[in-house]
Short mmCIF file of C-alpha atoms in Angstrom, two decimals:
data_model
loop_
_atom_site.label_atom_id
_atom_site.label_comp_id
_atom_site.label_asym_id
_atom_site.label_seq_id
_atom_site.Cartn_x
_atom_site.Cartn_y
_atom_site.Cartn_z
CA MET A 7 78.55 -8.81 148.44
CA GLN A 8 76.03 -10.02 145.88
CA THR A 9 77.62 -10.78 142.49
CA TYR A 10 75.45 -10.80 139.37
CA ASP A 11 76.71 -11.97 135.98
CA LEU A 12 74.88 -10.31 133.08
CA GLN A 13 76.36 -12.84 130.66
CA ALA A 14 74.61 -15.69 132.45
CA ASN A 15 71.49 -13.91 133.74
CA SER A 16 68.97 -11.40 132.38
CA LEU A 17 68.99 -7.65 132.85
CA ARG A 18 65.31 -7.71 133.79
CA GLU A 19 66.05 -10.09 136.68
CA LEU A 20 68.93 -7.91 137.84
CA ASN A 21 66.86 -4.73 137.98
CA ALA A 22 64.00 -6.60 139.68
CA ALA A 23 66.40 -7.82 142.37
CA LEU A 24 67.81 -4.32 142.88
CA HIS A 25 64.29 -2.81 143.05
CA ALA A 26 63.36 -5.35 145.74
CA GLN A 27 65.96 -3.73 148.03
CA ALA A 28 63.61 -0.77 148.47
CA THR A 29 61.73 -2.89 151.04
CA ASP A 30 64.53 -5.25 152.07
CA THR A 31 67.96 -3.64 152.28
CA SER A 32 69.86 -6.52 153.91
CA GLN A 33 71.83 -7.02 150.67
CA THR A 34 73.45 -3.60 150.48
CA ALA A 35 76.51 -4.32 148.27
CA TRP A 36 76.15 -5.53 144.67
CA GLU A 37 78.74 -6.28 141.98
CA ILE A 38 77.65 -6.58 138.38
CA VAL A 39 80.06 -8.33 136.01
CA ASN A 40 80.07 -8.70 132.24
CA PRO A 41 77.73 -5.76 131.52
CA ARG A 42 78.94 -5.81 127.85
CA GLY A 43 77.40 -2.42 127.09
CA SER A 44 73.94 -3.39 128.30
CA HIS A 45 71.33 -0.62 128.39
CA ALA A 46 69.33 0.46 131.46
CA VAL A 47 71.63 -1.15 134.02
CA ALA A 48 70.65 -0.33 137.63
CA VAL A 49 67.78 2.01 136.72
CA GLY A 50 65.07 3.19 139.07
CA LEU A 51 66.88 2.26 142.29
CA ASP A 52 65.35 3.53 145.54
CA ALA A 53 67.40 2.12 148.41
CA PRO A 54 70.69 3.03 150.18
CA ILE A 55 72.67 0.31 148.42
CA GLU A 56 76.01 0.29 146.62
CA VAL A 57 76.24 -1.08 143.08
CA SER A 58 79.58 -1.62 141.33
CA VAL A 59 79.49 -2.31 137.60
CA LYS A 60 82.67 -3.95 136.29
CA GLY A 61 82.76 -2.74 132.73
CA SER A 62 81.16 -0.27 130.31
CA THR A 63 77.43 0.20 129.93
CA GLY A 64 74.96 1.46 127.30
CA TYR A 65 72.01 3.86 127.44
CA TYR A 66 70.44 5.22 130.64
CA THR A 67 72.66 3.62 133.25
CA ALA A 68 71.45 4.52 136.77
CA GLY A 69 68.56 6.53 135.40
CA MET A 70 66.03 7.82 137.96
CA ASN A 71 68.40 6.94 140.79
CA LYS A 72 67.32 7.59 144.39
CA GLN A 73 69.52 6.94 147.43
CA ALA A 74 71.83 4.39 145.78
CA THR A 75 75.54 4.74 144.99
CA VAL A 76 76.30 3.37 141.51
CA ARG A 77 79.89 3.17 140.26
CA VAL A 78 80.70 2.17 136.67
CA HIS A 79 84.25 0.89 136.19
CA GLY A 80 84.26 1.81 132.54
CA SER A 81 82.40 4.26 130.31
CA ALA A 82 78.67 4.91 129.99
CA GLY A 83 76.45 5.52 126.97
CA PRO A 84 73.87 8.29 126.47
CA GLY A 85 71.66 9.43 129.30
CA VAL A 86 73.60 8.20 132.32
CA ALA A 87 71.89 9.25 135.58
CA GLU A 88 69.04 10.76 133.56
CA ASN A 89 66.33 12.21 135.86
CA MET A 90 68.38 11.34 138.94
CA MET A 91 66.77 12.31 142.25
CA SER A 92 69.40 11.59 144.91
CA GLY A 93 72.36 9.40 145.69
CA THR A 94 75.68 9.23 143.83
CA VAL A 95 76.66 7.98 140.38
CA VAL A 96 80.35 7.72 139.46
CA ILE A 97 81.61 6.95 135.95
CA GLU A 98 85.28 6.04 135.97
CA GLY A 99 85.60 6.49 132.21
CA ASP A 100 83.82 8.74 129.72
CA ALA A 101 80.11 9.52 129.37
CA SER A 102 78.18 9.95 126.13
CA GLN A 103 75.49 12.52 125.34
CA TYR A 104 73.13 14.21 127.80
CA ALA A 105 74.67 12.85 131.00
CA GLY A 106 72.61 13.87 134.02
CA ALA A 107 69.75 15.19 131.86
CA THR A 108 66.81 16.63 133.86
CA GLY A 109 68.44 15.50 137.13
CA HIS A 110 66.70 16.81 140.24
CA GLY A 111 69.32 15.98 142.88
CA GLY A 112 72.25 13.86 143.91
CA LEU A 113 75.83 13.87 142.60
CA LEU A 114 77.06 12.65 139.20
CA VAL A 115 80.81 12.32 138.83
CA ILE A 116 82.44 11.67 135.46
CA LYS A 117 86.16 10.92 135.79
CA GLY A 118 86.76 11.22 132.04
CA ASN A 119 85.07 13.42 129.42
CA ALA A 120 81.38 14.02 128.78
CA SER A 121 79.90 14.45 125.33
CA SER A 122 77.36 16.99 124.15
CA ARG A 123 74.43 18.33 126.20
CA CYS A 124 75.84 17.29 129.56
CA GLY A 125 73.40 18.50 132.22
CA ILE A 126 70.66 19.47 129.75
CA SER A 127 67.63 20.82 131.63
CA MET A 128 69.23 20.00 134.98
CA LYS A 129 66.89 20.75 137.88
CA GLY A 130 69.03 20.55 141.01
CA ILE A 131 71.59 17.83 140.31
CA ASN A 132 75.28 18.41 140.95
CA ILE A 133 77.57 17.24 138.13
CA VAL A 134 81.39 17.17 138.30
CA VAL A 135 83.30 16.30 135.11
CA HIS A 136 87.04 15.76 135.57
CA GLY A 137 87.66 16.23 131.84
CA ASN A 138 85.89 18.17 129.08
CA VAL A 139 82.24 18.60 128.10
CA GLY A 140 80.81 18.88 124.58
CA HIS A 141 78.59 21.46 122.89
CA MET A 142 75.28 22.68 124.32
CA SER A 143 76.11 21.50 127.84
CA ALA A 144 73.72 22.85 130.49
CA PHE A 145 71.22 23.83 127.82
CA MET A 146 68.11 25.17 129.63
CA ALA A 147 69.70 24.27 132.98
CA GLN A 148 67.33 25.37 135.70
CA SER A 149 69.15 24.76 138.99
CA GLY A 150 72.08 22.85 140.44
CA ASN A 151 75.80 23.01 139.69
CA LEU A 152 77.86 21.83 136.72
CA VAL A 153 81.59 21.72 137.39
CA VAL A 154 83.96 21.19 134.44
CA CYS A 155 87.61 20.69 135.28
CA GLY A 156 88.62 20.77 131.62
CA ASP A 157 87.22 22.69 128.66
CA ALA A 158 83.65 23.31 127.46
CA GLY A 159 82.41 23.19 123.87
CA ASP A 160 80.17 25.55 121.89
CA ALA A 161 77.03 27.21 123.32
CA LEU A 162 77.65 26.48 126.99
CA GLY A 163 74.58 27.26 129.08
CA ASP A 164 72.33 28.18 126.17
CA SER A 165 68.96 29.48 127.43
CA ILE A 166 70.10 28.88 131.02
CA TYR A 167 67.92 29.72 134.01
CA GLU A 168 69.47 29.65 137.50
CA ALA A 169 72.00 26.82 137.45
CA ARG A 170 75.64 27.61 138.27
CA LEU A 171 78.36 26.64 135.83
CA PHE A 172 82.03 26.41 136.88
CA VAL A 173 84.70 25.84 134.22
CA ARG A 174 88.44 25.63 134.87
CA GLY A 175 89.54 25.52 131.22
CA SER A 176 88.46 27.34 128.10
CA VAL A 177 84.89 27.83 126.85
CA LYS A 178 84.57 27.66 123.07
CA SER A 179 81.46 29.85 123.13
CA LEU A 180 78.59 30.81 125.44
CA GLY A 181 74.99 30.15 124.50
CA ALA A 182 72.10 32.61 124.49
CA ASP A 183 71.78 34.58 127.75
CA CYS A 184 74.79 32.88 129.38
CA VAL A 185 77.48 35.22 130.71
CA GLU A 186 80.56 35.07 132.91
CA LYS A 187 79.69 36.06 136.47
CA GLU A 188 81.54 37.13 139.56
CA MET A 189 83.03 34.34 141.69
CA ARG A 190 82.08 35.26 145.24
CA PRO A 191 83.22 33.49 148.47
CA GLU A 192 79.98 31.48 148.71
CA HIS A 193 80.62 30.10 145.22
CA LEU A 194 84.16 29.09 146.13
CA ASP A 195 82.73 27.23 149.12
CA ILE A 196 80.22 25.36 146.92
CA LEU A 197 82.95 24.51 144.45
CA ARG A 198 85.41 23.39 147.10
CA ASP A 199 82.83 20.99 148.57
CA LEU A 200 81.88 19.51 145.20
CA LEU A 201 85.48 19.02 144.10
CA ALA A 202 86.28 17.24 147.37
CA ARG A 203 83.24 14.98 147.07
CA ALA A 204 84.17 14.17 143.46
CA GLY A 205 87.76 13.31 144.33
CA SER A 206 89.29 16.13 142.27
CA ASP A 207 92.43 17.95 143.36
CA ALA A 208 91.58 21.05 141.28
CA ARG A 209 91.62 24.34 143.15
CA PRO A 210 88.40 26.41 143.26
CA GLU A 211 90.35 29.58 142.51
CA GLU A 212 91.24 28.18 139.07
CA PHE A 213 87.62 28.23 137.88
CA LYS A 214 85.38 30.83 136.30
CA ARG A 215 81.67 31.00 136.97
CA TYR A 216 78.96 31.34 134.33
CA GLY A 217 75.23 31.82 134.63
CA SER A 218 72.12 33.56 133.37
CA ALA A 219 72.07 37.21 132.35
CA ARG A 220 68.34 37.02 133.16
CA GLN A 221 67.36 38.70 129.91
CA LEU A 222 65.94 35.85 127.89
CA TYR A 223 63.11 34.81 130.22
CA ASN A 224 61.96 38.30 131.27
CA PHE A 225 59.26 39.92 129.16
CA LYS A 226 60.15 43.36 127.87
CA VAL A 227 57.48 45.37 126.10
CA ASP A 228 60.06 46.99 123.83
CA ASN A 229 60.68 43.58 122.31
CA ALA A 230 56.99 43.05 121.44
CA TYR A 231 55.90 43.58 117.84
#
């Protein structure tokens, strides 16, 4: 276990050391202490390492993650796991705005609540939120799965493409072209797997599925002026 103290050492040196593991992965377990809300902690990782952050972080934690497992024992600021490609990011507390934005792959787990625009423009990432999500979550979501074990705010899935949205609680309102859809056996299987991987004891049968009505992005000549 490599322990790195952000109160005594620089963030730039930390990220440089973590990036070096892409070619030398002998140091596979890292513990970061005293993050004190630092921004861009553990960004751009590209190695099968495990990073444990003992405290809350600021903007863009674990952004652009590939392969690594990053666990924050606290809350995270805006843009956590932004543009994530693979691996796993777990936030034990809450996440601020646009968590998992533009993510292409991997799994983001938020044990608390997520603020507005969670999963905005997601492109294949899987996101599981144990609590609630704020307004405009999954805005322009293209592919992947957003699982919300609590409630969703206004305009869920606005301008959505082909991502799947699963919500166990209430939805304040649906965004443009987002509708409730049939929950088929294959969707229950997807949901069951994601809930298990995220450590949630929620039952797939308790959720509703939402997705695109496929009206917004199809050209219709009757709508032309």
